[in-house]
PDB file of C-alpha atoms and ligand atoms in Angstrom:
ATOM      1  CA  MET A 229      -0.868  10.238  -9.523  1.00 98.00           C
ATOM      2  CA  ASP A 230      -4.566  10.546 -10.273  1.00 98.00           C
ATOM      3  CA  GLY A 231      -7.393  12.807  -9.209  1.00 98.00           C
ATOM      4  CA  ASN A 232      -6.023  16.327  -9.647  1.00 98.00           C
ATOM      5  CA  GLY A 233      -8.886  17.405 -11.898  1.00 98.00           C
ATOM      6  CA  ARG A 234     -11.603  16.055  -9.611  1.00 98.00           C
ATOM      7  CA  TRP A 235      -9.927  17.610  -6.581  1.00 98.00           C
ATOM      8  CA  ALA A 236     -10.140  21.020  -8.252  1.00 98.00           C
ATOM      9  CA  LYS A 237     -13.692  20.511  -9.539  1.00 98.00           C
ATOM     10  CA  GLN A 238     -14.872  19.662  -6.007  1.00 98.00           C
ATOM     11  CA  GLN A 239     -13.874  23.186  -5.050  1.00 97.00           C
ATOM     12  CA  GLY A 240     -15.336  24.801  -8.119  1.00 98.00           C
ATOM     13  CA  LYS A 241     -11.894  25.571  -9.528  1.00 98.00           C
ATOM     14  CA  TYR A 242     -10.198  24.930 -12.869  1.00 97.00           C
ATOM     15  CA  ARG A 243      -8.446  21.591 -13.318  1.00 98.00           C
ATOM     16  CA  ILE A 244      -5.016  23.213 -13.405  1.00 97.00           C
ATOM     17  CA  PHE A 245      -5.520  24.339  -9.812  1.00 98.00           C
ATOM     18  CA  GLY A 246      -5.517  20.641  -8.916  1.00 98.00           C
ATOM     19  CA  HIS A 247      -2.313  20.027 -10.865  1.00 98.00           C
ATOM     20  CA  GLN A 248      -0.645  22.921  -9.037  1.00 98.00           C
ATOM     21  CA  HIS A 249      -1.630  21.439  -5.693  1.00 98.00           C
ATOM     22  CA  GLY A 250      -0.442  18.015  -6.820  1.00 98.00           C
ATOM     23  CA  VAL A 251       3.115  19.371  -6.817  1.00 98.00           C
ATOM     24  CA  GLN A 252       3.057  19.568  -3.007  1.00 98.00           C
ATOM     25  CA  SER A 253       2.158  15.869  -2.899  1.00 98.00           C
ATOM     26  CA  VAL A 254       5.025  15.067  -5.264  1.00 98.00           C
ATOM     27  CA  ARG A 255       7.399  16.941  -2.952  1.00 98.00           C
ATOM     28  CA  GLU A 256       6.137  15.222   0.178  1.00 98.00           C
ATOM     29  CA  ILE A 257       6.019  11.696  -1.273  1.00 98.00           C
ATOM     30  CA  THR A 258       9.455  12.053  -2.851  1.00 98.00           C
ATOM     31  CA  GLU A 259      10.947  13.121   0.478  1.00 98.00           C
ATOM     32  CA  GLY A 260       8.932  10.521   2.365  1.00 98.00           C
ATOM     33  CA  CYS A 261      10.190   7.715   0.124  1.00 98.00           C
ATOM     34  CA  ALA A 262      13.803   8.881   0.372  1.00 98.00           C
ATOM     35  CA  GLU A 263      13.528   8.988   4.186  1.00 98.00           C
ATOM     36  CA  LEU A 264      12.178   5.425   4.220  1.00 98.00           C
ATOM     37  CA  GLY A 265      15.076   4.141   2.131  1.00 98.00           C
ATOM     38  CA  VAL A 266      13.084   3.551  -1.059  1.00 98.00           C
ATOM     39  CA  GLU A 267      15.689   3.380  -3.813  1.00 98.00           C
ATOM     40  CA  TYR A 268      13.502   4.004  -6.864  1.00 98.00           C
ATOM     41  CA  LEU A 269      10.324   6.028  -7.108  1.00 98.00           C
ATOM     42  CA  THR A 270       8.535   6.287 -10.443  1.00 98.00           C
ATOM     43  CA  LEU A 271       5.817   8.906 -10.825  1.00 98.00           C
ATOM     44  CA  TYR A 272       3.422   8.633 -13.752  1.00 98.00           C
ATOM     45  CA  ALA A 273       3.127  12.322 -14.517  1.00 98.00           C
ATOM     46  CA  PHE A 274       1.992  12.460 -18.128  1.00 98.00           C
ATOM     47  CA  SER A 275       0.955   9.638 -20.448  1.00 98.00           C
ATOM     48  CA  THR A 276       1.120   9.370 -24.217  1.00 98.00           C
ATOM     49  CA  GLU A 277      -2.685   9.515 -24.145  1.00 98.00           C
ATOM     50  CA  ASN A 278      -2.645  12.723 -22.057  1.00 98.00           C
ATOM     51  CA  TRP A 279      -1.517  14.593 -25.221  1.00 98.00           C
ATOM     52  CA  ASN A 280      -5.168  14.277 -26.305  1.00 98.00           C
ATOM     53  CA  ARG A 281      -6.369  16.545 -23.490  1.00 98.00           C
ATOM     54  CA  PRO A 282      -7.420  20.120 -24.319  1.00 98.00           C
ATOM     55  CA  LYS A 283      -4.446  22.172 -25.486  1.00 98.00           C
ATOM     56  CA  LEU A 284      -4.913  24.639 -22.647  1.00 97.00           C
ATOM     57  CA  GLU A 285      -4.501  21.911 -20.038  1.00 98.00           C
ATOM     58  CA  VAL A 286      -1.532  20.311 -21.823  1.00 98.00           C
ATOM     59  CA  ASN A 287       0.252  23.668 -22.070  1.00 98.00           C
ATOM     60  CA  ALA A 288      -0.466  24.474 -18.440  1.00 98.00           C
ATOM     61  CA  LEU A 289       0.927  21.087 -17.377  1.00 98.00           C
ATOM     62  CA  MET A 290       4.113  21.592 -19.410  1.00 97.00           C
ATOM     63  CA  THR A 291       4.613  25.085 -17.957  1.00 97.00           C
ATOM     64  CA  LEU A 292       4.078  23.695 -14.472  1.00 97.00           C
ATOM     65  CA  LEU A 293       6.608  20.972 -15.165  1.00 96.00           C
ATOM     66  CA  VAL A 294       9.304  23.413 -16.322  1.00 94.00           C
ATOM     67  CA  LYS A 295       8.707  25.686 -13.330  1.00 96.00           C
ATOM     68  CA  THR A 296       8.727  22.821 -10.860  1.00 97.00           C
ATOM     69  CA  ILE A 297      11.912  21.216 -12.181  1.00 96.00           C
ATOM     70  CA  ARG A 298      13.679  24.581 -12.121  1.00 94.00           C
ATOM     71  CA  LYS A 299      12.543  25.216  -8.559  1.00 96.00           C
ATOM     72  CA  GLU A 300      13.098  21.753  -7.136  1.00 96.00           C
ATOM     73  CA  THR A 301      16.581  20.902  -8.456  1.00 97.00           C
ATOM     74  CA  LYS A 302      18.118  22.501  -5.351  1.00 97.00           C
ATOM     75  CA  THR A 303      15.991  20.295  -3.083  1.00 97.00           C
ATOM     76  CA  LEU A 304      16.926  17.207  -5.092  1.00 98.00           C
ATOM     77  CA  MET A 305      20.600  18.086  -4.591  1.00 98.00           C
ATOM     78  CA  LYS A 306      20.092  18.687  -0.877  1.00 98.00           C
ATOM     79  CA  ASN A 307      18.336  15.325  -0.515  1.00 98.00           C
ATOM     80  CA  ASN A 308      20.881  13.489  -2.700  1.00 98.00           C
ATOM     81  CA  ILE A 309      18.156  12.413  -5.165  1.00 98.00           C
ATOM     82  CA  ARG A 310      18.889  11.653  -8.766  1.00 98.00           C
ATOM     83  CA  LEU A 311      16.348  12.555 -11.445  1.00 98.00           C
ATOM     84  CA  ASP A 312      15.597  10.597 -14.605  1.00 98.00           C
ATOM     85  CA  THR A 313      12.701  10.237 -17.017  1.00 98.00           C
ATOM     86  CA  ILE A 314      11.125   7.460 -19.035  1.00 98.00           C
ATOM     87  CA  GLY A 315       9.041   8.222 -22.098  1.00 98.00           C
ATOM     88  CA  ASP A 316       9.299   9.998 -25.402  1.00 97.00           C
ATOM     89  CA  ARG A 317      11.330  13.069 -24.462  1.00 96.00           C
ATOM     90  CA  ASP A 318      11.297  14.241 -28.088  1.00 97.00           C
ATOM     91  CA  GLN A 319       7.567  14.972 -27.831  1.00 97.00           C
ATOM     92  CA  LEU A 320       8.084  17.469 -25.008  1.00 97.00           C
ATOM     93  CA  PRO A 321       8.341  21.205 -25.748  1.00 97.00           C
ATOM     94  CA  ASP A 322      11.965  22.357 -26.199  1.00 97.00           C
ATOM     95  CA  ASP A 323      12.126  24.401 -22.971  1.00 95.00           C
ATOM     96  CA  CYS A 324      10.718  21.489 -21.038  1.00 96.00           C
ATOM     97  CA  ARG A 325      13.207  19.018 -22.457  1.00 97.00           C
ATOM     98  CA  ALA A 326      16.105  21.421 -21.884  1.00 96.00           C
ATOM     99  CA  GLU A 327      15.092  22.009 -18.255  1.00 96.00           C
ATOM    100  CA  LEU A 328      14.783  18.274 -17.663  1.00 97.00           C
ATOM    101  CA  GLU A 329      18.087  17.420 -19.283  1.00 97.00           C
ATOM    102  CA  GLU A 330      19.837  20.028 -17.191  1.00 98.00           C
ATOM    103  CA  ALA A 331      18.307  18.698 -13.970  1.00 98.00           C
ATOM    104  CA  ILE A 332      19.145  15.102 -14.946  1.00 98.00           C
ATOM    105  CA  GLU A 333      22.747  16.118 -15.597  1.00 98.00           C
ATOM    106  CA  THR A 334      23.020  18.175 -12.378  1.00 98.00           C
ATOM    107  CA  THR A 335      21.664  15.351 -10.211  1.00 98.00           C
ATOM    108  CA  SER A 336      23.435  12.500 -12.018  1.00 98.00           C
ATOM    109  CA  GLY A 337      25.938  11.924  -9.190  1.00 98.00           C
ATOM    110  CA  ASN A 338      23.285  11.607  -6.453  1.00 98.00           C
ATOM    111  CA  ASN A 339      22.738   8.142  -5.046  1.00 98.00           C
ATOM    112  CA  ARG A 340      20.254   8.094  -2.180  1.00 98.00           C
ATOM    113  CA  MET A 341      17.190   7.575  -4.383  1.00 98.00           C
ATOM    114  CA  THR A 342      16.348   7.768  -8.085  1.00 98.00           C
ATOM    115  CA  LEU A 343      13.195   9.691  -8.939  1.00 98.00           C
ATOM    116  CA  ILE A 344      11.925   8.599 -12.338  1.00 98.00           C
ATOM    117  CA  LEU A 345       9.319  10.786 -13.991  1.00 98.00           C
ATOM    118  CA  ALA A 346       7.211   8.999 -16.583  1.00 98.00           C
ATOM    119  CA  LEU A 347       6.589  11.785 -19.091  1.00 98.00           C
ATOM    120  CA  SER A 348       4.967  11.332 -22.458  1.00 98.00           C
ATOM    121  CA  TYR A 349       5.218   7.710 -21.428  1.00 98.00           C
ATOM    122  CA  SER A 350       3.099   4.708 -22.174  1.00 98.00           C
ATOM    123  CA  SER A 351       4.093   1.110 -21.791  1.00 98.00           C
ATOM    124  CA  LYS A 352       2.832   0.132 -25.253  1.00 98.00           C
ATOM    125  CA  TRP A 353       4.980   2.906 -26.769  1.00 98.00           C
ATOM    126  CA  ASP A 354       7.979   1.521 -24.898  1.00 98.00           C
ATOM    127  CA  ILE A 355       7.267  -2.080 -25.933  1.00 98.00           C
ATOM    128  CA  VAL A 356       6.807  -1.117 -29.602  1.00 98.00           C
ATOM    129  CA  ASN A 357      10.192   0.648 -29.578  1.00 98.00           C
ATOM    130  CA  ALA A 358      11.862  -2.266 -27.836  1.00 98.00           C
ATOM    131  CA  VAL A 359      10.492  -4.695 -30.437  1.00 98.00           C
ATOM    132  CA  LYS A 360      11.814  -2.447 -33.234  1.00 98.00           C
ATOM    133  CA  SER A 361      15.215  -2.258 -31.625  1.00 98.00           C
ATOM    134  CA  ILE A 362      15.411  -6.039 -31.110  1.00 98.00           C
ATOM    135  CA  ALA A 363      14.272  -6.611 -34.706  1.00 98.00           C
ATOM    136  CA  ARG A 364      17.078  -4.340 -35.942  1.00 98.00           C
ATOM    137  CA  ARG A 365      19.642  -6.327 -33.960  1.00 98.00           C
ATOM    138  CA  VAL A 366      18.310  -9.562 -35.416  1.00 98.00           C
ATOM    139  CA  LYS A 367      18.374  -8.111 -38.954  1.00 98.00           C
ATOM    140  CA  SER A 368      21.970  -6.981 -38.605  1.00 98.00           C
ATOM    141  CA  GLY A 369      22.972 -10.456 -37.457  1.00 98.00           C
ATOM    142  CA  GLU A 370      24.032  -9.243 -34.012  1.00 98.00           C
ATOM    143  CA  LEU A 371      21.284 -11.221 -32.239  1.00 98.00           C
ATOM    144  CA  ASP A 372      20.003 -14.755 -32.828  1.00 98.00           C
ATOM    145  CA  PRO A 373      16.183 -14.845 -32.398  1.00 98.00           C
ATOM    146  CA  GLU A 374      16.618 -18.049 -30.376  1.00 98.00           C
ATOM    147  CA  ASN A 375      18.542 -16.054 -27.777  1.00 98.00           C
ATOM    148  CA  ILE A 376      15.783 -13.537 -27.154  1.00 98.00           C
ATOM    149  CA  ASP A 377      14.730 -13.929 -23.531  1.00 98.00           C
ATOM    150  CA  GLU A 378      13.094 -11.977 -20.700  1.00 98.00           C
ATOM    151  CA  HIS A 379      16.346 -10.254 -19.821  1.00 98.00           C
ATOM    152  CA  ILE A 380      16.917  -8.956 -23.331  1.00 98.00           C
ATOM    153  CA  ILE A 381      13.372  -7.610 -23.462  1.00 98.00           C
ATOM    154  CA  SER A 382      13.627  -6.058 -19.967  1.00 98.00           C
ATOM    155  CA  ASN A 383      16.962  -4.448 -20.812  1.00 98.00           C
ATOM    156  CA  THR A 384      15.696  -3.028 -24.092  1.00 98.00           C
ATOM    157  CA  LEU A 385      12.787  -1.174 -22.468  1.00 98.00           C
ATOM    158  CA  THR A 386      13.490   2.400 -21.328  1.00 98.00           C
ATOM    159  CA  THR A 387      13.205   1.083 -17.761  1.00 98.00           C
ATOM    160  CA  GLY A 388      16.028  -1.375 -18.542  1.00 98.00           C
ATOM    161  CA  LYS A 389      18.471  -0.080 -15.982  1.00 96.00           C
ATOM    162  CA  TYR A 390      15.959  -0.071 -13.145  1.00 98.00           C
ATOM    163  CA  PRO A 391      14.499  -2.881 -11.032  1.00 98.00           C
ATOM    164  CA  HIS A 392      10.840  -3.731 -11.510  1.00 98.00           C
ATOM    165  CA  PRO A 393       8.492  -2.119  -8.970  1.00 98.00           C
ATOM    166  CA  ASP A 394       7.626  -3.854  -5.713  1.00 98.00           C
ATOM    167  CA  LEU A 395       4.565  -1.710  -5.144  1.00 98.00           C
ATOM    168  CA  MET A 396       2.258   0.224  -7.458  1.00 98.00           C
ATOM    169  CA  ILE A 397       0.012   2.821  -5.838  1.00 98.00           C
ATOM    170  CA  ARG A 398      -2.882   4.414  -7.706  1.00 98.00           C
ATOM    171  CA  THR A 399      -4.854   7.223  -6.135  1.00 98.00           C
ATOM    172  CA  SER A 400      -8.372   8.558  -6.734  1.00 98.00           C
ATOM    173  CA  GLY A 401     -10.339   5.307  -6.677  1.00 98.00           C
ATOM    174  CA  GLU A 402      -9.591   4.249 -10.264  1.00 98.00           C
ATOM    175  CA  HIS A 403      -8.721   0.589 -10.671  1.00 98.00           C
ATOM    176  CA  ARG A 404      -6.729   0.596 -13.897  1.00 97.00           C
ATOM    177  CA  ILE A 405      -3.127   0.331 -15.072  1.00 98.00           C
ATOM    178  CA  SER A 406      -3.655   2.907 -17.849  1.00 98.00           C
ATOM    179  CA  ASN A 407      -0.720   1.797 -19.982  1.00 98.00           C
ATOM    180  CA  PHE A 408       1.802   2.042 -17.130  1.00 98.00           C
ATOM    181  CA  LEU A 409       4.769  -0.378 -16.909  1.00 98.00           C
ATOM    182  CA  LEU A 410       2.757  -3.321 -18.306  1.00 98.00           C
ATOM    183  CA  TRP A 411       5.785  -5.610 -18.491  1.00 98.00           C
ATOM    184  CA  GLU A 412       7.473  -4.374 -15.339  1.00 98.00           C
ATOM    185  CA  LEU A 413       4.401  -4.742 -13.079  1.00 98.00           C
ATOM    186  CA  ALA A 414       4.113  -8.501 -13.769  1.00 98.00           C
ATOM    187  CA  TYR A 415       4.664  -9.376 -10.090  1.00 97.00           C
ATOM    188  CA  SER A 416       4.200  -6.033  -8.371  1.00 98.00           C
ATOM    189  CA  GLU A 417       1.759  -5.596  -5.515  1.00 98.00           C
ATOM    190  CA  PHE A 418      -1.080  -3.169  -6.277  1.00 98.00           C
ATOM    191  CA  TYR A 419      -2.528  -0.697  -3.821  1.00 98.00           C
ATOM    192  CA  PHE A 420      -5.572   1.414  -4.584  1.00 98.00           C
ATOM    193  CA  THR A 421      -6.853   4.300  -2.509  1.00 98.00           C
ATOM    194  CA  ASN A 422      -9.739   6.727  -2.910  1.00 98.00           C
ATOM    195  CA  VAL A 423      -7.567   9.640  -1.773  1.00 99.00           C
ATOM    196  CA  LEU A 424      -7.132  12.175  -4.572  1.00 99.00           C
ATOM    197  CA  TRP A 425      -3.515  12.916  -5.474  1.00 98.00           C
ATOM    198  CA  PRO A 426      -3.446  16.533  -4.154  1.00 98.00           C
ATOM    199  CA  ASP A 427      -4.545  15.159  -0.751  1.00 98.00           C
ATOM    200  CA  PHE A 428      -2.022  12.291  -0.742  1.00 98.00           C
ATOM    201  CA  ARG A 429       0.405  12.778   2.146  1.00 98.00           C
ATOM    202  CA  ARG A 430       3.072  10.865   4.075  1.00 98.00           C
ATOM    203  CA  GLU A 431       0.425   9.179   6.253  1.00 98.00           C
ATOM    204  CA  HIS A 432      -1.218   7.750   3.092  1.00 98.00           C
ATOM    205  CA  LEU A 433       2.150   6.528   1.812  1.00 98.00           C
ATOM    206  CA  TYR A 434       2.840   4.843   5.168  1.00 98.00           C
ATOM    207  CA  GLU A 435      -0.595   3.185   5.048  1.00 98.00           C
ATOM    208  CA  ALA A 436       0.162   1.812   1.561  1.00 98.00           C
ATOM    209  CA  ILE A 437       3.505   0.464   2.752  1.00 98.00           C
ATOM    210  CA  ARG A 438       1.983  -1.097   5.879  1.00 98.00           C
ATOM    211  CA  GLU A 439      -0.545  -2.829   3.621  1.00 98.00           C
ATOM    212  CA  TYR A 440       2.290  -3.966   1.325  1.00 98.00           C
ATOM    213  CA  GLN A 441       4.136  -5.437   4.306  1.00 98.00           C
ATOM    214  CA  LYS A 442       1.155  -7.722   5.001  1.00 98.00           C
ATOM    215  CA  ARG A 443       1.238  -9.204   1.523  1.00 97.00           C
ATOM    216  CA  GLU A 444       2.856 -12.538   0.830  1.00 96.00           C
ATOM    217  CA  ARG A 445       4.752 -12.351  -2.452  1.00 95.00           C
ATOM    218  CA  ARG A 446       4.777 -15.867  -3.838  1.00 96.00           C
ATOM    219  CA  PHE A 447       5.910 -15.227  -7.422  1.00 96.00           C
ATOM    220  CA  GLY A 448       3.860 -18.212  -8.532  1.00 96.00           C
ATOM    221  CA  LYS A 449       5.105 -20.518  -5.774  1.00 97.00           C
ATOM    222  CA  THR A 450       3.110 -21.950  -2.852  1.00 97.00           C
ATOM    223  CA  SER A 451       2.894 -20.314   0.529  1.00 97.00           C
ATOM    224  CA  GLU A 452       4.825 -23.216   2.088  1.00 97.00           C
ATOM    225  CA  GLN A 453       7.686 -22.826  -0.356  1.00 96.00           C
ATOM    226  CA  VAL A 454       7.921 -19.122   0.316  1.00 95.00           C
ATOM    227  CA  SER A 455       7.848 -19.375   4.104  1.00 92.00           C
ATOM    228  CA  ASN A 456      10.478 -22.133   4.094  1.00 87.00           C
ATOM    229  CA  GLY A 457      12.702 -19.716   2.240  1.00 68.00           C
TER     230      GLY A 457
HETATM  231  C1  IPE B 118      -3.652  13.265 -12.728  1.00 50.86           C
HETATM  232  O1  IPE B 118      -4.846  13.913 -12.468  1.00 50.86           O
HETATM  233  C2  IPE B 118      -2.621  14.158 -13.375  1.00 50.86           C
HETATM  234  C3  IPE B 118      -2.364  13.914 -14.803  1.00 50.86           C
HETATM  235  C4  IPE B 118      -2.802  12.912 -15.520  1.00 50.86           C
HETATM  236  C5  IPE B 118      -1.529  14.897 -15.508  1.00 50.86           C
HETATM  237  P1  IPE B 118      -6.016  14.001 -13.543  1.00 50.86           P
HETATM  238  O2  IPE B 118      -5.796  15.220 -14.351  1.00 50.86           O
HETATM  239  O3  IPE B 118      -6.100  12.722 -14.310  1.00 50.86           O
HETATM  240  O4  IPE B 118      -7.288  14.189 -12.622  1.00 50.86           O
HETATM  241  P2  IPE B 118      -8.753  13.568 -12.813  1.00 50.86           P
HETATM  242  O5  IPE B 118      -8.610  12.090 -13.060  1.00 50.86           O
HETATM  243  O6  IPE B 118      -9.389  14.266 -13.970  1.00 50.86           O
HETATM  244  O7  IPE B 118      -9.440  13.854 -11.518  1.00 50.86           O
HETATM  245 MG1   MG B 119      -7.235  11.026 -14.172  1.00 50.86          MG
END
């Protein structure tokens, strides 16, 4: 979800104004995905590197997060959406973590769609922790290094219980991954749009999905192999 700051600047407003308006896009895209039958939606809300932004902006984002979670839990329940997070929850302010944990608990029985917020998340952080955890299992004798495979690595990441993304959408005209799901995006389709996140609406989501539907996912195979099933 990129472009909140620029969206605000274009109107001569403070960056936080853009973040506030981005919440409406989150609402609409979450509902839009659930309606379409998307089972997992991951939103990259705050990266490890975002902690280096000015304190004022970081604080405003955390306050916005707490307020939004508190306000939206009812809607998540109504829409049968389960909430989860990936990232370093321990870095979040106490009130923020408490609010999140409550919402995660409250929505834990919902099964129409899982909404995963990437918060204080970066893929390198996740990979480093996974390597440490695997190394500990090897050291304790529980795991033979020869048995380390893709599945063990996938399952050790914080995304372990979720399938890898089919489609990655980045808004605001930037063409970067920015430390997002580096391992998990290995065979995802990428879609880039110039639309800034606060302007991103259902119609833009549908356009991304229509574009995705035209792609041929070969996973390294030839077109002939794929079309012959
Ligand atoms: C995305 O918008 C939201 C967060 C990273 C929290 P930005 O804040 O990155 O907006 P731009 O890129 O400065 O326009
Ligand atoms: Mg940005």
